[in-house]
mmCIF file with all atom_site columns, C-alpha atoms in Angstrom:
data_model
loop_
_atom_site.group_PDB
_atom_site.id
_atom_site.type_symbol
_atom_site.label_atom_id
_atom_site.label_alt_id
_atom_site.label_comp_id
_atom_site.label_asym_id
_atom_site.label_entity_id
_atom_site.label_seq_id
_atom_site.pdbx_PDB_ins_code
_atom_site.Cartn_x
_atom_site.Cartn_y
_atom_site.Cartn_z
_atom_site.occupancy
_atom_site.B_iso_or_equiv
_atom_site.pdbx_formal_charge
_atom_site.auth_seq_id
_atom_site.auth_comp_id
_atom_site.auth_asym_id
_atom_site.auth_atom_id
_atom_site.pdbx_PDB_model_num
ATOM 1   C CA . UNK A 1 1   ? 41.705 112.621 129.797 1.00 35.00 ? 1   UNK A CA 1
ATOM 2   C CA . UNK A 1 2   ? 42.145 109.243 131.429 1.00 38.00 ? 2   UNK A CA 1
ATOM 3   C CA . UNK A 1 3   ? 42.171 108.815 135.161 1.00 40.00 ? 3   UNK A CA 1
ATOM 4   C CA . UNK A 1 4   ? 45.874 107.882 135.107 1.00 43.00 ? 4   UNK A CA 1
ATOM 5   C CA . UNK A 1 5   ? 46.855 111.134 133.388 1.00 46.00 ? 5   UNK A CA 1
ATOM 6   C CA . UNK A 1 6   ? 46.650 113.296 136.509 1.00 61.00 ? 6   UNK A CA 1
ATOM 7   C CA . UNK A 1 7   ? 49.436 114.622 138.704 1.00 78.00 ? 7   UNK A CA 1
ATOM 8   C CA . UNK A 1 8   ? 51.309 111.318 138.806 1.00 77.00 ? 8   UNK A CA 1
ATOM 9   C CA . UNK A 1 9   ? 51.285 110.707 142.549 1.00 85.00 ? 9   UNK A CA 1
ATOM 10  C CA . UNK A 1 10  ? 50.715 107.067 143.434 1.00 86.00 ? 10  UNK A CA 1
ATOM 11  C CA . UNK A 1 11  ? 50.818 106.949 147.256 1.00 89.00 ? 11  UNK A CA 1
ATOM 12  C CA . UNK A 1 12  ? 48.426 108.096 149.971 1.00 91.00 ? 12  UNK A CA 1
ATOM 13  C CA . UNK A 1 13  ? 45.570 108.614 147.513 1.00 93.00 ? 13  UNK A CA 1
ATOM 14  C CA . UNK A 1 14  ? 41.971 109.477 148.385 1.00 93.00 ? 14  UNK A CA 1
ATOM 15  C CA . UNK A 1 15  ? 38.979 107.801 146.747 1.00 93.00 ? 15  UNK A CA 1
ATOM 16  C CA . UNK A 1 16  ? 36.623 110.525 145.496 1.00 93.00 ? 16  UNK A CA 1
ATOM 17  C CA . UNK A 1 17  ? 33.002 109.977 144.455 1.00 93.00 ? 17  UNK A CA 1
ATOM 18  C CA . UNK A 1 18  ? 32.520 111.913 141.198 1.00 93.00 ? 18  UNK A CA 1
ATOM 19  C CA . UNK A 1 19  ? 28.775 112.005 141.881 1.00 92.00 ? 19  UNK A CA 1
ATOM 20  C CA . UNK A 1 20  ? 28.656 112.472 145.638 1.00 88.00 ? 20  UNK A CA 1
ATOM 21  C CA . UNK A 1 21  ? 27.577 109.456 147.638 1.00 85.00 ? 21  UNK A CA 1
ATOM 22  C CA . UNK A 1 22  ? 25.121 111.645 149.567 1.00 87.00 ? 22  UNK A CA 1
ATOM 23  C CA . UNK A 1 23  ? 23.524 112.656 146.246 1.00 89.00 ? 23  UNK A CA 1
ATOM 24  C CA . UNK A 1 24  ? 23.007 109.061 145.166 1.00 89.00 ? 24  UNK A CA 1
ATOM 25  C CA . UNK A 1 25  ? 26.431 108.429 143.637 1.00 87.00 ? 25  UNK A CA 1
ATOM 26  C CA . UNK A 1 26  ? 27.401 104.779 143.576 1.00 90.00 ? 26  UNK A CA 1
ATOM 27  C CA . UNK A 1 27  ? 30.514 103.388 145.180 1.00 89.00 ? 27  UNK A CA 1
ATOM 28  C CA . UNK A 1 28  ? 31.762 101.648 142.048 1.00 89.00 ? 28  UNK A CA 1
ATOM 29  C CA . UNK A 1 29  ? 34.754 102.019 139.748 1.00 90.00 ? 29  UNK A CA 1
ATOM 30  C CA . UNK A 1 30  ? 32.854 104.144 137.245 1.00 90.00 ? 30  UNK A CA 1
ATOM 31  C CA . UNK A 1 31  ? 32.100 106.755 139.934 1.00 92.00 ? 31  UNK A CA 1
ATOM 32  C CA . UNK A 1 32  ? 35.316 106.622 141.993 1.00 93.00 ? 32  UNK A CA 1
ATOM 33  C CA . UNK A 1 33  ? 38.613 108.231 141.130 1.00 93.00 ? 33  UNK A CA 1
ATOM 34  C CA . UNK A 1 34  ? 41.835 108.225 143.133 1.00 93.00 ? 34  UNK A CA 1
ATOM 35  C CA . UNK A 1 35  ? 43.273 111.673 143.840 1.00 93.00 ? 35  UNK A CA 1
ATOM 36  C CA . UNK A 1 36  ? 46.245 112.849 145.866 1.00 92.00 ? 36  UNK A CA 1
ATOM 37  C CA . UNK A 1 37  ? 45.415 115.060 148.829 1.00 92.00 ? 37  UNK A CA 1
ATOM 38  C CA . UNK A 1 38  ? 46.456 118.244 147.016 1.00 92.00 ? 38  UNK A CA 1
ATOM 39  C CA . UNK A 1 39  ? 44.280 117.528 143.967 1.00 92.00 ? 39  UNK A CA 1
ATOM 40  C CA . UNK A 1 40  ? 41.397 116.368 146.175 1.00 93.00 ? 40  UNK A CA 1
ATOM 41  C CA . UNK A 1 41  ? 41.432 119.650 148.131 1.00 94.00 ? 41  UNK A CA 1
ATOM 42  C CA . UNK A 1 42  ? 41.687 121.665 144.895 1.00 93.00 ? 42  UNK A CA 1
ATOM 43  C CA . UNK A 1 43  ? 38.698 119.768 143.507 1.00 93.00 ? 43  UNK A CA 1
ATOM 44  C CA . UNK A 1 44  ? 36.584 120.573 146.565 1.00 93.00 ? 44  UNK A CA 1
ATOM 45  C CA . UNK A 1 45  ? 37.687 124.234 146.345 1.00 94.00 ? 45  UNK A CA 1
ATOM 46  C CA . UNK A 1 46  ? 36.282 124.323 142.812 1.00 92.00 ? 46  UNK A CA 1
ATOM 47  C CA . UNK A 1 47  ? 39.579 124.750 140.977 1.00 93.00 ? 47  UNK A CA 1
ATOM 48  C CA . UNK A 1 48  ? 38.565 121.940 138.613 1.00 93.00 ? 48  UNK A CA 1
ATOM 49  C CA . UNK A 1 49  ? 35.914 119.257 138.303 1.00 93.00 ? 49  UNK A CA 1
ATOM 50  C CA . UNK A 1 50  ? 35.860 115.619 137.258 1.00 94.00 ? 50  UNK A CA 1
ATOM 51  C CA . UNK A 1 51  ? 33.433 114.166 134.723 1.00 93.00 ? 51  UNK A CA 1
ATOM 52  C CA . UNK A 1 52  ? 32.858 110.395 134.744 1.00 91.00 ? 52  UNK A CA 1
ATOM 53  C CA . UNK A 1 53  ? 32.802 109.124 131.151 1.00 92.00 ? 53  UNK A CA 1
ATOM 54  C CA . UNK A 1 54  ? 32.061 105.483 132.022 1.00 90.00 ? 54  UNK A CA 1
ATOM 55  C CA . UNK A 1 55  ? 34.262 102.416 131.702 1.00 91.00 ? 55  UNK A CA 1
ATOM 56  C CA . UNK A 1 56  ? 36.519 103.883 134.403 1.00 89.00 ? 56  UNK A CA 1
ATOM 57  C CA . UNK A 1 57  ? 37.431 106.858 132.214 1.00 90.00 ? 57  UNK A CA 1
ATOM 58  C CA . UNK A 1 58  ? 37.378 110.414 133.534 1.00 90.00 ? 58  UNK A CA 1
ATOM 59  C CA . UNK A 1 59  ? 37.777 113.910 132.173 1.00 91.00 ? 59  UNK A CA 1
ATOM 60  C CA . UNK A 1 60  ? 39.113 116.875 134.111 1.00 92.00 ? 60  UNK A CA 1
ATOM 61  C CA . UNK A 1 61  ? 37.672 120.340 133.413 1.00 94.00 ? 61  UNK A CA 1
ATOM 62  C CA . UNK A 1 62  ? 38.937 123.686 134.637 1.00 92.00 ? 62  UNK A CA 1
ATOM 63  C CA . UNK A 1 63  ? 36.817 126.426 136.210 1.00 90.00 ? 63  UNK A CA 1
ATOM 64  C CA . UNK A 1 64  ? 35.895 127.665 132.694 1.00 93.00 ? 64  UNK A CA 1
ATOM 65  C CA . UNK A 1 65  ? 34.704 124.155 131.773 1.00 93.00 ? 65  UNK A CA 1
ATOM 66  C CA . UNK A 1 66  ? 37.614 123.564 129.370 1.00 94.00 ? 66  UNK A CA 1
ATOM 67  C CA . UNK A 1 67  ? 39.102 120.069 129.178 1.00 93.00 ? 67  UNK A CA 1
ATOM 68  C CA . UNK A 1 68  ? 42.421 119.965 131.010 1.00 90.00 ? 68  UNK A CA 1
ATOM 69  C CA . UNK A 1 69  ? 45.067 118.165 128.991 1.00 83.00 ? 69  UNK A CA 1
ATOM 70  C CA . UNK A 1 70  ? 47.424 115.762 130.746 1.00 76.00 ? 70  UNK A CA 1
ATOM 71  C CA . UNK A 1 71  ? 50.679 117.228 131.982 1.00 69.00 ? 71  UNK A CA 1
ATOM 72  C CA . UNK A 1 72  ? 53.823 115.986 130.228 1.00 66.00 ? 72  UNK A CA 1
ATOM 73  C CA . UNK A 1 73  ? 55.527 113.053 131.863 1.00 64.00 ? 73  UNK A CA 1
ATOM 74  C CA . UNK A 1 74  ? 58.019 113.872 134.591 1.00 63.00 ? 74  UNK A CA 1
ATOM 75  C CA . UNK A 1 75  ? 59.843 110.638 133.993 1.00 67.00 ? 75  UNK A CA 1
ATOM 76  C CA . UNK A 1 76  ? 63.154 110.612 132.195 1.00 67.00 ? 76  UNK A CA 1
ATOM 77  C CA . UNK A 1 77  ? 66.615 109.186 132.148 1.00 71.00 ? 77  UNK A CA 1
ATOM 78  C CA . UNK A 1 78  ? 69.076 110.451 134.745 1.00 68.00 ? 78  UNK A CA 1
ATOM 79  C CA . UNK A 1 79  ? 72.005 110.026 132.333 1.00 70.00 ? 79  UNK A CA 1
ATOM 80  C CA . UNK A 1 80  ? 70.388 112.624 130.046 1.00 69.00 ? 80  UNK A CA 1
ATOM 81  C CA . UNK A 1 81  ? 70.699 115.214 132.827 1.00 69.00 ? 81  UNK A CA 1
ATOM 82  C CA . UNK A 1 82  ? 74.451 114.788 133.234 1.00 73.00 ? 82  UNK A CA 1
ATOM 83  C CA . UNK A 1 83  ? 76.423 117.916 132.418 1.00 76.00 ? 83  UNK A CA 1
ATOM 84  C CA . UNK A 1 84  ? 80.223 117.621 132.347 1.00 80.00 ? 84  UNK A CA 1
ATOM 85  C CA . UNK A 1 85  ? 80.547 121.283 133.360 1.00 84.00 ? 85  UNK A CA 1
ATOM 86  C CA . UNK A 1 86  ? 78.937 120.640 136.754 1.00 80.00 ? 86  UNK A CA 1
ATOM 87  C CA . UNK A 1 87  ? 81.302 119.197 139.337 1.00 81.00 ? 87  UNK A CA 1
ATOM 88  C CA . UNK A 1 88  ? 80.154 115.924 140.977 1.00 77.00 ? 88  UNK A CA 1
ATOM 89  C CA . UNK A 1 89  ? 80.253 117.576 144.426 1.00 77.00 ? 89  UNK A CA 1
ATOM 90  C CA . UNK A 1 90  ? 78.402 120.736 143.338 1.00 77.00 ? 90  UNK A CA 1
ATOM 91  C CA . UNK A 1 91  ? 75.466 120.061 145.645 1.00 75.00 ? 91  UNK A CA 1
ATOM 92  C CA . UNK A 1 92  ? 77.486 118.894 148.641 1.00 74.00 ? 92  UNK A CA 1
ATOM 93  C CA . UNK A 1 93  ? 77.135 121.596 151.304 1.00 72.00 ? 93  UNK A CA 1
ATOM 94  C CA . UNK A 1 94  ? 80.071 122.867 153.307 1.00 75.00 ? 94  UNK A CA 1
ATOM 95  C CA . UNK A 1 95  ? 77.789 123.352 156.324 1.00 75.00 ? 95  UNK A CA 1
ATOM 96  C CA . UNK A 1 96  ? 78.756 121.514 159.482 1.00 77.00 ? 96  UNK A CA 1
ATOM 97  C CA . UNK A 1 97  ? 75.370 121.778 161.205 1.00 76.00 ? 97  UNK A CA 1
ATOM 98  C CA . UNK A 1 98  ? 76.023 124.867 163.325 1.00 80.00 ? 98  UNK A CA 1
ATOM 99  C CA . UNK A 1 99  ? 73.115 127.281 163.781 1.00 82.00 ? 99  UNK A CA 1
ATOM 100 C CA . UNK A 1 100 ? 72.881 130.230 161.422 1.00 81.00 ? 100 UNK A CA 1
ATOM 101 C CA . UNK A 1 101 ? 74.774 133.243 162.729 1.00 84.00 ? 101 UNK A CA 1
ATOM 102 C CA . UNK A 1 102 ? 72.490 135.968 161.434 1.00 88.00 ? 102 UNK A CA 1
ATOM 103 C CA . UNK A 1 103 ? 74.837 138.877 162.222 1.00 90.00 ? 103 UNK A CA 1
ATOM 104 C CA . UNK A 1 104 ? 77.672 137.210 160.307 1.00 89.00 ? 104 UNK A CA 1
ATOM 105 C CA . UNK A 1 105 ? 75.447 136.394 157.302 1.00 87.00 ? 105 UNK A CA 1
ATOM 106 C CA . UNK A 1 106 ? 74.121 139.963 157.178 1.00 91.00 ? 106 UNK A CA 1
ATOM 107 C CA . UNK A 1 107 ? 77.624 141.412 157.420 1.00 92.00 ? 107 UNK A CA 1
ATOM 108 C CA . UNK A 1 108 ? 78.716 139.279 154.437 1.00 90.00 ? 108 UNK A CA 1
ATOM 109 C CA . UNK A 1 109 ? 75.709 140.436 152.405 1.00 91.00 ? 109 UNK A CA 1
ATOM 110 C CA . UNK A 1 110 ? 76.401 144.079 153.268 1.00 92.00 ? 110 UNK A CA 1
ATOM 111 C CA . UNK A 1 111 ? 80.083 143.722 152.382 1.00 92.00 ? 111 UNK A CA 1
ATOM 112 C CA . UNK A 1 112 ? 79.148 142.200 149.024 1.00 90.00 ? 112 UNK A CA 1
ATOM 113 C CA . UNK A 1 113 ? 76.562 144.908 148.279 1.00 89.00 ? 113 UNK A CA 1
ATOM 114 C CA . UNK A 1 114 ? 79.112 147.629 149.088 1.00 87.00 ? 114 UNK A CA 1
ATOM 115 C CA . UNK A 1 115 ? 81.735 145.889 146.939 1.00 86.00 ? 115 UNK A CA 1
ATOM 116 C CA . UNK A 1 116 ? 79.450 145.628 143.919 1.00 84.00 ? 116 UNK A CA 1
ATOM 117 C CA . UNK A 1 117 ? 78.150 149.201 144.356 1.00 82.00 ? 117 UNK A CA 1
ATOM 118 C CA . UNK A 1 118 ? 81.698 150.622 144.212 1.00 72.00 ? 118 UNK A CA 1
#
C-alpha cells in the first residue's frame, strides 16, 4: 500500500518515524510517514504497523501481520446523491434554539409508545 492510500485526511498530520529515531531511525523521507492523529494513536496502541519499503513507499499491516488494503475512495459527485423523493428542506430543523424540555419529550415518547401498543 502506498503512503497516500491511508485514511485520506490531509490536515493537522503528524510525522511518524517508521524506525524510531531513538532506535537509530533516520529523519528522511524513506523513514517518515504522515499520519492523522487518530491513525498515529492507533499505530502506537499496536492496532497496526507500518513497514517502510523504500523510495517513500509504505505498507500497512494489521495486528495479524496481514497487509491492509487501501479503503475505497470517499470522493464522489454530489449530483449522484440527489434523490427526487427527498425534499430539499428535509434536513432543515424546525428547532428555534430553545433548551430541550425533557418532560415534554418524554411525554411525547410515552404517548407514542402507548398509541403503537394499542
